[in-house]
Amino acid sequence: MNPGMIYIYAGKIEEWTEKWKEEKRRESICGRLLLIRGLQDLGWGELFGNLKDSGSLLEILESRIRKATWGKPYLSCSPQVYFNISHSGGYGVCAISCRPCGVDIQEIRPIKSRRMIFRTMNQEEQKQILEAEDSTREFIKLWTYKESCIKLSGEGLQKELKDLPAPGCHQFFWLEDDLAGCVSSTDPFKLEIRRPEPRKYHK
């Protein structure tokens, strides 16, 4: 894995979880399957041996996941590999890197109340949103930034959203025209988004 990269594995939940149509946790399963795919692609496939059954792959993954003090998951067998998962708008994403990272995606939806802007954004961000050609898109984009910061720290929401300190680096991305995303890290990075087709045994 290139140490200067953060890889985003993205996929449609419906396509990646055909096997789990009756499950309420399809979003979570999709994120886990994307993590497995990323680990296999990026040189960590030995974690799963020759297993190909998706259920068995998920069991192995879960047995290797632990949670830090504030609940952020990590791989106990490979602490040098960082990952973070998000889902929205029918998509799941998993960020994988050799450095700490946080990712969030959000579907563009109408803002229920302008008060939300003033409650969650600092003055500079409020100005940026209100002066934008499309205030809703700008608000959602900045919301993904804040969520990615929270998930990067792994400490949960300890401060008001509008008072969050900025991380070392972040990059915005769009999965669809109405699906915004942001990934944050402690140091500069290059971003690569991958949209692999689910393998038959991953479905």
Coordinates of N, CA and C in Angstrom, one line a residue:
M1 N 0.8 -1.2 0.0 CA 0.0 0.0 0.0 C 0.9 1.2 0.0
N2 N 0.6 2.2 -0.9 CA 1.4 3.4 -1.0 C 1.1 4.2 0.3
P3 N 2.2 4.6 1.1 CA 1.9 5.3 2.3 C 1.4 6.7 2.2
G4 N 1.5 7.3 1.0 CA 1.0 8.6 0.8 C -0.4 8.7 0.3
M5 N -1.1 7.5 0.2 CA -2.4 7.4 -0.4 C -3.5 7.1 0.6
I6 N -4.7 7.6 0.3 CA -5.9 7.1 1.0 C -6.8 6.6 -0.2
Y7 N -7.2 5.3 0.0 CA -8.0 4.7 -1.0 C -9.5 4.6 -0.5
I8 N -10.4 5.1 -1.4 CA -11.8 5.0 -1.1 C -12.4 3.9 -2.0
Y9 N -12.9 2.9 -1.3 CA -13.6 1.8 -2.0 C -15.1 2.1 -1.9
A10 N -15.8 2.3 -3.0 CA -17.2 2.7 -3.0 C -18.0 1.7 -3.8
G11 N -19.2 1.4 -3.4 CA -20.1 0.5 -4.1 C -21.6 0.7 -3.7
K12 N -22.5 0.3 -4.5 CA -23.9 0.4 -4.2 C -24.3 -0.7 -3.3
I13 N -25.0 -0.3 -2.2 CA -25.3 -1.3 -1.2 C -26.1 -2.4 -1.8
E14 N -27.1 -2.1 -2.6 CA -28.0 -3.2 -3.2 C -27.1 -4.2 -4.0
E15 N -26.1 -3.7 -4.7 CA -25.3 -4.6 -5.5 C -24.4 -5.5 -4.7
W16 N -23.9 -4.9 -3.6 CA -22.9 -5.6 -2.8 C -23.5 -6.5 -1.7
T17 N -24.8 -6.4 -1.5 CA -25.4 -7.2 -0.5 C -26.7 -8.0 -1.0
E18 N -26.6 -8.5 -2.2 CA -27.7 -9.2 -2.7 C -28.1 -10.4 -1.8
K19 N -27.1 -11.0 -1.2 CA -27.3 -12.1 -0.4 C -28.0 -11.8 0.9
W20 N -28.0 -10.5 1.3 CA -28.6 -10.1 2.6 C -29.8 -9.2 2.4
K21 N -30.6 -9.5 1.4 CA -31.8 -8.6 1.1 C -32.7 -8.5 2.3
E22 N -32.8 -9.5 3.2 CA -33.7 -9.4 4.3 C -33.1 -8.8 5.6
E23 N -31.8 -8.5 5.5 CA -31.1 -8.0 6.6 C -31.3 -6.5 6.8
K24 N -31.5 -6.0 8.0 CA -31.6 -4.6 8.3 C -30.2 -3.9 8.3
R25 N -29.2 -4.7 8.4 CA -27.9 -4.1 8.5 C -27.1 -4.2 7.2
R26 N -27.8 -4.0 6.1 CA -27.1 -4.2 4.8 C -26.0 -3.1 4.6
E27 N -26.3 -1.9 5.1 CA -25.3 -0.8 5.0 C -24.0 -1.2 5.7
S28 N -24.1 -1.7 6.9 CA -22.9 -2.2 7.6 C -22.2 -3.3 6.9
I29 N -22.9 -4.3 6.4 CA -22.4 -5.4 5.7 C -21.6 -4.9 4.4
C30 N -22.2 -4.0 3.7 CA -21.6 -3.4 2.5 C -20.2 -2.8 2.8
G31 N -20.2 -2.0 3.9 CA -19.0 -1.4 4.3 C -17.9 -2.4 4.6
R32 N -18.3 -3.4 5.3 CA -17.3 -4.5 5.7 C -16.8 -5.2 4.5
L33 N -17.7 -5.5 3.5 CA -17.3 -6.2 2.3 C -16.3 -5.3 1.5
L34 N -16.6 -4.0 1.4 CA -15.7 -3.1 0.8 C -14.3 -3.1 1.4
L35 N -14.3 -3.2 2.8 CA -13.0 -3.2 3.5 C -12.3 -4.5 3.1
I36 N -13.0 -5.6 3.1 CA -12.4 -6.9 2.7 C -11.8 -6.8 1.3
R37 N -12.5 -6.2 0.4 CA -12.1 -6.1 -1.0 C -10.8 -5.2 -1.0
G38 N -10.8 -4.1 -0.3 CA -9.7 -3.2 -0.3 C -8.5 -3.9 0.3
L39 N -8.6 -4.6 1.4 CA -7.5 -5.3 2.0 C -6.9 -6.3 1.0
Q40 N -7.8 -7.0 0.3 CA -7.3 -8.0 -0.6 C -6.5 -7.4 -1.8
D41 N -7.1 -6.2 -2.3 CA -6.4 -5.5 -3.4 C -5.1 -4.9 -3.0
L42 N -5.0 -4.4 -1.7 CA -3.8 -3.6 -1.3 C -2.8 -4.4 -0.6
G43 N -2.8 -5.7 -0.7 CA -1.7 -6.5 -0.2 C -1.9 -7.2 1.2
W44 N -3.2 -7.2 1.7 CA -3.5 -7.8 3.0 C -4.4 -8.9 2.9
G45 N -4.4 -9.6 1.7 CA -5.3 -10.7 1.5 C -5.0 -11.9 2.3
E46 N -3.8 -12.0 2.8 CA -3.4 -13.2 3.6 C -4.2 -13.2 4.9
L47 N -4.8 -12.1 5.3 CA -5.7 -12.1 6.5 C -6.8 -13.1 6.4
F48 N -7.2 -13.4 5.1 CA -8.4 -14.2 4.9 C -8.1 -15.6 4.3
G49 N -6.8 -15.9 4.1 CA -6.4 -17.2 3.6 C -7.1 -17.4 2.2
N50 N -7.6 -18.6 2.0 CA -8.2 -18.9 0.7 C -9.7 -18.8 0.8
L51 N -10.2 -18.2 1.8 CA -11.7 -18.2 2.0 C -12.3 -17.4 0.8
K52 N -13.5 -17.8 0.3 CA -14.2 -17.1 -0.7 C -15.7 -16.9 -0.3
D53 N -16.2 -17.6 0.6 CA -17.6 -17.4 1.0 C -17.7 -16.1 1.8
S54 N -18.6 -15.3 1.4 CA -18.7 -14.0 2.0 C -19.0 -14.0 3.5
G55 N -19.8 -15.0 3.9 CA -20.1 -15.1 5.3 C -18.9 -15.4 6.1
S56 N -18.1 -16.3 5.6 CA -16.8 -16.7 6.3 C -15.8 -15.5 6.3
L57 N -15.8 -14.8 5.2 CA -14.9 -13.6 5.1 C -15.3 -12.6 6.2
L58 N -16.6 -12.4 6.3 CA -17.1 -11.4 7.3 C -16.8 -11.9 8.7
E59 N -16.9 -13.2 9.0 CA -16.6 -13.7 10.3 C -15.1 -13.5 10.7
I60 N -14.2 -13.8 9.7 CA -12.8 -13.6 10.0 C -12.5 -12.1 10.2
L61 N -13.1 -11.2 9.4 CA -12.9 -9.8 9.6 C -13.4 -9.4 11.0
E62 N -14.6 -9.8 11.4 CA -15.1 -9.3 12.7 C -14.3 -9.8 13.8
S63 N -13.7 -11.0 13.7 CA -12.8 -11.6 14.7 C -11.5 -10.8 14.9
R64 N -11.2 -9.9 13.9 CA -9.9 -9.2 13.9 C -10.2 -7.7 14.2
I65 N -11.4 -7.3 14.3 CA -11.7 -5.9 14.6 C -11.9 -5.7 16.1
R66 N -11.3 -4.6 16.6 CA -11.4 -4.2 18.0 C -11.9 -2.7 17.9
K67 N -12.3 -2.2 19.1 CA -12.7 -0.8 19.2 C -11.8 -0.1 20.2
A68 N -11.4 1.1 19.8 CA -10.6 1.9 20.7 C -11.5 2.5 21.8
T69 N -10.9 3.3 22.6 CA -11.6 3.9 23.8 C -12.9 4.5 23.5
W70 N -12.9 5.3 22.4 CA -14.1 6.0 22.0 C -15.0 5.3 21.0
G71 N -14.6 4.0 20.7 CA -15.4 3.2 19.8 C -15.0 3.1 18.4
K72 N -13.9 3.8 18.0 CA -13.4 3.7 16.6 C -12.8 2.4 16.4
P73 N -13.3 1.6 15.3 CA -12.8 0.3 15.1 C -11.4 0.3 14.4
Y74 N -10.6 -0.7 14.7 CA -9.3 -0.9 14.1 C -9.0 -2.4 14.0
L75 N -8.0 -2.7 13.2 CA -7.6 -4.1 13.0 C -6.6 -4.5 14.0
S76 N -6.9 -5.4 14.9 CA -6.0 -5.8 15.9 C -4.7 -6.5 15.4
C77 N -4.9 -7.2 14.2 CA -3.8 -8.0 13.6 C -2.9 -7.1 12.8
S78 N -3.4 -5.9 12.4 CA -2.7 -5.0 11.5 C -2.9 -3.6 11.9
P79 N -2.4 -3.2 13.0 CA -2.6 -1.8 13.5 C -2.1 -0.7 12.6
Q80 N -1.2 -1.1 11.7 CA -0.6 -0.1 10.8 C -1.6 0.2 9.6
V81 N -2.7 -0.5 9.5 CA -3.7 -0.3 8.5 C -4.9 0.4 9.2
Y82 N -5.2 1.6 8.6 CA -6.3 2.4 9.1 C -7.5 2.3 8.2
F83 N -8.7 2.3 8.7 CA -9.9 2.3 7.8 C -11.0 3.0 8.5
N84 N -12.0 3.5 7.7 CA -13.2 4.1 8.2 C -14.3 3.9 7.2
I85 N -15.5 3.8 7.6 CA -16.6 3.4 6.8 C -17.8 4.4 6.9
S86 N -18.5 4.7 5.8 CA -19.6 5.5 5.9 C -20.6 5.0 4.8
H87 N -21.9 5.4 5.0 CA -22.9 5.0 4.0 C -24.0 6.1 3.9
S88 N -24.6 6.3 2.7 CA -25.7 7.2 2.5 C -26.1 7.1 1.1
G89 N -27.3 7.5 0.8 CA -27.8 7.5 -0.5 C -27.7 6.2 -1.3
G90 N -27.8 5.1 -0.7 CA -27.7 3.8 -1.4 C -26.3 3.4 -1.6
Y91 N -25.3 4.1 -1.1 CA -23.8 3.8 -1.3 C -23.2 3.5 0.0
G92 N -22.2 2.6 -0.1 CA -21.3 2.4 1.1 C -19.9 2.8 0.6
V93 N -19.1 3.3 1.5 CA -17.7 3.6 1.2 C -16.8 3.2 2.3
C94 N -15.6 2.8 2.0 CA -14.6 2.4 3.0 C -13.2 3.1 2.6
A95 N -12.7 3.9 3.5 CA -11.4 4.5 3.3 C -10.4 3.6 4.0
I96 N -9.3 3.4 3.2 CA -8.2 2.5 3.7 C -6.9 3.2 3.5
S97 N -6.0 3.2 4.5 CA -4.7 3.9 4.4 C -3.7 3.4 5.4
C98 N -2.5 3.8 5.2 CA -1.4 3.6 6.2 C -1.4 4.7 7.2
R99 N -2.3 5.7 7.1 CA -2.3 6.8 8.1 C -3.7 6.9 8.6
P100 N -3.9 7.6 9.8 CA -5.3 7.8 10.3 C -6.2 8.5 9.3
C101 N -7.4 8.1 9.2 CA -8.3 8.8 8.3 C -9.8 8.7 8.8
G102 N -10.6 9.6 8.3 CA -12.0 9.6 8.6 C -12.7 10.0 7.3
V103 N -13.8 9.3 7.0 CA -14.6 9.6 5.8 C -16.0 9.7 6.1
D104 N -16.7 10.5 5.3 CA -18.2 10.6 5.4 C -18.8 10.9 4.1
I105 N -19.9 10.3 3.8 CA -20.7 10.7 2.6 C -22.1 11.0 3.0
Q106 N -22.7 11.9 2.3 CA -24.1 12.4 2.6 C -24.8 12.7 1.3
E107 N -26.0 12.2 1.3 CA -26.9 12.5 0.1 C -27.4 13.9 0.3
I108 N -27.5 14.6 -0.9 CA -28.0 16.0 -0.8 C -29.5 16.0 -0.6
R109 N -29.9 16.6 0.5 CA -31.3 16.7 0.9 C -31.6 18.1 1.4
P110 N -32.8 18.6 1.2 CA -33.1 19.9 1.6 C -32.8 20.2 3.1
I111 N -32.3 21.4 3.4 CA -32.1 21.7 4.8 C -33.4 22.0 5.5
K112 N -33.7 21.4 6.6 CA -35.0 21.5 7.2 C -35.2 22.9 7.8
S113 N -34.1 23.5 8.3 CA -34.2 24.8 8.9 C -32.9 25.6 8.7
R114 N -33.0 26.9 8.4 CA -31.8 27.7 8.3 C -31.0 27.7 9.7
R115 N -31.8 27.5 10.8 CA -31.1 27.5 12.1 C -30.0 26.4 12.2
M116 N -30.2 25.3 11.4 CA -29.2 24.3 11.4 C -27.9 24.8 10.9
I117 N -27.9 25.7 10.0 CA -26.7 26.3 9.4 C -25.9 27.1 10.6
F118 N -26.7 27.9 11.3 CA -26.1 28.7 12.3 C -25.7 27.9 13.5
R119 N -26.3 26.8 13.8 CA -26.0 26.0 14.9 C -24.8 25.1 14.7
T120 N -24.5 24.8 13.5 CA -23.4 23.8 13.2 C -22.2 24.4 12.5
M121 N -22.3 25.6 11.9 CA -21.3 26.1 11.1 C -20.7 27.4 11.8
N122 N -19.4 27.6 11.6 CA -18.8 28.9 12.1 C -19.1 30.0 11.2
Q123 N -18.7 31.2 11.5 CA -19.1 32.4 10.7 C -18.6 32.3 9.3
E124 N -17.4 31.9 9.1 CA -16.8 31.8 7.8 C -17.6 30.8 6.9
E125 N -18.0 29.6 7.6 CA -18.7 28.6 6.9 C -20.1 29.1 6.6
Q126 N -20.8 29.8 7.5 CA -22.1 30.3 7.3 C -22.1 31.2 6.0
K127 N -21.1 32.1 6.0 CA -21.0 33.0 4.8 C -20.8 32.2 3.5
Q128 N -20.0 31.2 3.6 CA -19.7 30.4 2.4 C -21.0 29.7 1.9
I129 N -21.8 29.2 2.8 CA -23.0 28.6 2.5 C -24.1 29.5 1.9
L130 N -24.3 30.6 2.6 CA -25.3 31.6 2.2 C -25.0 32.3 0.9
E131 N -23.7 32.4 0.6 CA -23.3 33.1 -0.7 C -23.1 32.1 -1.8
A132 N -23.3 30.8 -1.5 CA -23.1 29.8 -2.6 C -24.2 29.8 -3.6
E133 N -24.0 29.4 -4.8 CA -25.0 29.3 -5.8 C -26.1 28.3 -5.4
D134 N -25.7 27.2 -4.7 CA -26.6 26.2 -4.2 C -26.2 26.0 -2.7
S135 N -27.0 26.7 -1.9 CA -26.7 26.6 -0.4 C -26.8 25.2 0.2
T136 N -27.8 24.5 -0.3 CA -28.0 23.1 0.2 C -26.8 22.2 -0.1
R137 N -26.3 22.3 -1.3 CA -25.1 21.5 -1.7 C -23.9 21.9 -0.9
E138 N -23.7 23.2 -0.7 CA -22.6 23.7 0.0 C -22.7 23.3 1.5
F139 N -23.9 23.3 2.1 CA -24.1 22.9 3.5 C -23.7 21.4 3.7
I140 N -24.3 20.6 2.8 CA -24.0 19.1 2.9 C -22.5 18.8 2.7
K141 N -21.9 19.5 1.8 CA -20.5 19.3 1.5 C -19.7 19.6 2.8
L142 N -20.0 20.7 3.4 CA -19.3 21.1 4.7 C -19.6 20.2 5.8
W143 N -20.8 19.7 5.8 CA -21.3 18.7 6.8 C -20.4 17.4 6.7
T144 N -20.1 17.0 5.5 CA -19.3 15.8 5.4 C -17.9 16.0 5.9
Y145 N -17.4 17.3 5.7 CA -16.1 17.7 6.2 C -16.1 17.5 7.7
K146 N -17.1 18.1 8.4 CA -17.1 18.0 9.9 C -17.2 16.6 10.4
E147 N -18.1 15.8 9.7 CA -18.2 14.4 10.1 C -16.9 13.6 9.9
S148 N -16.2 13.9 8.8 CA -15.0 13.2 8.6 C -13.9 13.6 9.6
C149 N -14.0 14.8 10.1 CA -13.0 15.3 11.2 C -13.3 14.5 12.5
I150 N -14.6 14.4 12.8 CA -15.0 13.7 14.0 C -14.5 12.2 13.9
K151 N -14.7 11.6 12.8 CA -14.4 10.2 12.6 C -12.9 10.0 12.6
L152 N -12.2 11.0 12.1 CA -10.7 10.9 12.1 C -10.2 10.9 13.5
S153 N -10.7 11.8 14.4 CA -10.2 11.8 15.8 C -10.6 10.6 16.5
G154 N -11.7 10.0 16.2 CA -12.2 8.8 16.9 C -12.6 9.0 18.3
E155 N -12.8 10.3 18.6 CA -13.2 10.6 20.0 C -14.7 11.0 20.1
G156 N -15.5 10.9 19.0 CA -16.9 11.3 19.1 C -17.0 12.8 19.1
L157 N -18.2 13.2 19.3 CA -18.5 14.7 19.3 C -18.2 15.2 20.7
Q158 N -17.0 15.7 20.9 CA -16.6 16.3 22.2 C -16.8 17.8 22.2
K159 N -17.0 18.4 21.0 CA -17.1 19.9 20.9 C -18.3 20.2 20.1
E160 N -18.7 21.5 20.1 CA -19.8 21.9 19.2 C -19.3 21.8 17.8
L161 N -20.2 21.4 16.8 CA -19.8 21.2 15.5 C -19.1 22.4 14.9
K162 N -19.6 23.6 15.2 CA -19.0 24.8 14.6 C -17.6 25.2 15.2
D163 N -17.2 24.5 16.3 CA -16.0 24.8 16.9 C -14.9 23.7 16.7
L164 N -15.2 22.8 15.8 CA -14.3 21.7 15.5 C -13.0 22.2 14.9
P165 N -11.8 21.8 15.5 CA -10.5 22.1 14.9 C -10.4 21.5 13.6
A166 N -9.7 22.2 12.6 CA -9.5 21.6 11.3 C -8.4 20.5 11.4
P167 N -8.6 19.4 10.6 CA -7.5 18.4 10.6 C -6.3 18.9 9.7
G168 N -5.3 18.1 9.7 CA -4.1 18.5 8.9 C -4.5 18.7 7.4
C169 N -5.3 17.8 6.9 CA -5.6 17.8 5.5 C -7.0 17.1 5.2
H170 N -7.7 17.6 4.2 CA -8.9 17.0 3.8 C -9.2 17.2 2.3
Q171 N -9.9 16.3 1.7 CA -10.3 16.4 0.3 C -11.8 16.1 0.2
F172 N -12.5 16.9 -0.6 CA -13.9 16.6 -1.0 C -13.9 15.7 -2.2
F173 N -15.0 15.0 -2.4 CA -15.3 14.2 -3.6 C -16.8 14.0 -3.8
W174 N -17.1 13.7 -5.0 CA -18.6 13.4 -5.3 C -18.7 12.0 -5.9
L175 N -19.5 11.2 -5.3 CA -19.8 9.8 -5.9 C -20.8 9.9 -6.9
E176 N -21.8 10.8 -6.7 CA -22.8 11.1 -7.7 C -23.1 12.6 -7.6
D177 N -23.9 13.1 -8.5 CA -24.2 14.5 -8.5 C -24.9 14.9 -7.2
D178 N -25.6 14.0 -6.6 CA -26.3 14.3 -5.3 C -25.8 13.6 -4.1
L179 N -24.5 13.2 -4.2 CA -23.9 12.4 -3.1 C -22.5 12.9 -2.8
A180 N -22.3 13.8 -1.8 CA -21.1 14.4 -1.5 C -20.3 13.6 -0.5
G181 N -19.0 13.8 -0.5 CA -18.1 13.1 0.4 C -16.9 13.9 0.8
C182 N -16.3 13.5 1.9 CA -15.0 14.2 2.3 C -14.2 13.1 3.1
V183 N -12.9 13.2 2.9 CA -12.0 12.3 3.7 C -11.0 13.3 4.3
S184 N -10.7 13.0 5.6 CA -9.7 13.8 6.4 C -8.6 13.0 6.9
S185 N -7.4 13.6 7.1 CA -6.3 12.9 7.6 C -5.4 13.9 8.4
T186 N -4.4 13.3 9.1 CA -3.5 14.2 9.8 C -2.4 14.8 9.0
D187 N -2.1 14.2 7.8 CA -1.0 14.7 7.0 C -1.5 14.8 5.5
P188 N -0.8 15.5 4.6 CA -1.1 15.5 3.2 C -1.2 14.1 2.6
F189 N -2.1 14.0 1.7 CA -2.3 12.7 1.0 C -2.8 12.8 -0.4
K190 N -2.7 11.8 -1.1 CA -3.3 11.7 -2.5 C -4.5 10.7 -2.3
L191 N -5.6 11.1 -3.0 CA -6.8 10.3 -2.9 C -7.1 9.5 -4.2
E192 N -7.5 8.3 -4.0 CA -7.9 7.4 -5.2 C -9.2 6.8 -4.8
I193 N -10.2 7.0 -5.7 CA -11.5 6.4 -5.5 C -11.6 5.2 -6.4
R194 N -12.0 4.1 -5.9 CA -12.1 2.8 -6.6 C -13.6 2.4 -6.5
R195 N -14.1 1.9 -7.6 CA -15.5 1.4 -7.6 C -15.5 0.0 -8.2
P196 N -15.0 -0.9 -7.5 CA -14.9 -2.3 -8.0 C -16.3 -3.0 -8.1
E197 N -16.4 -3.8 -9.1 CA -17.6 -4.7 -9.1 C -17.5 -5.7 -8.0
P198 N -18.6 -6.0 -7.4 CA -18.6 -7.0 -6.3 C -18.3 -8.4 -6.9
R199 N -17.3 -9.1 -6.3 CA -17.1 -10.5 -6.8 C -18.3 -11.3 -6.5
K200 N -18.5 -12.4 -7.2 CA -19.7 -13.2 -7.0 C -19.9 -13.7 -5.5
Y201 N -18.7 -14.0 -4.9 CA -18.8 -14.5 -3.5 C -19.0 -13.4 -2.5
H202 N -18.9 -12.1 -3.0 CA -19.1 -11.0 -2.1 C -20.6 -10.6 -2.0
K203 N -21.3 -11.0 -3.0 CA -22.7 -10.5 -3.1 C -23.6 -11.2 -2.0

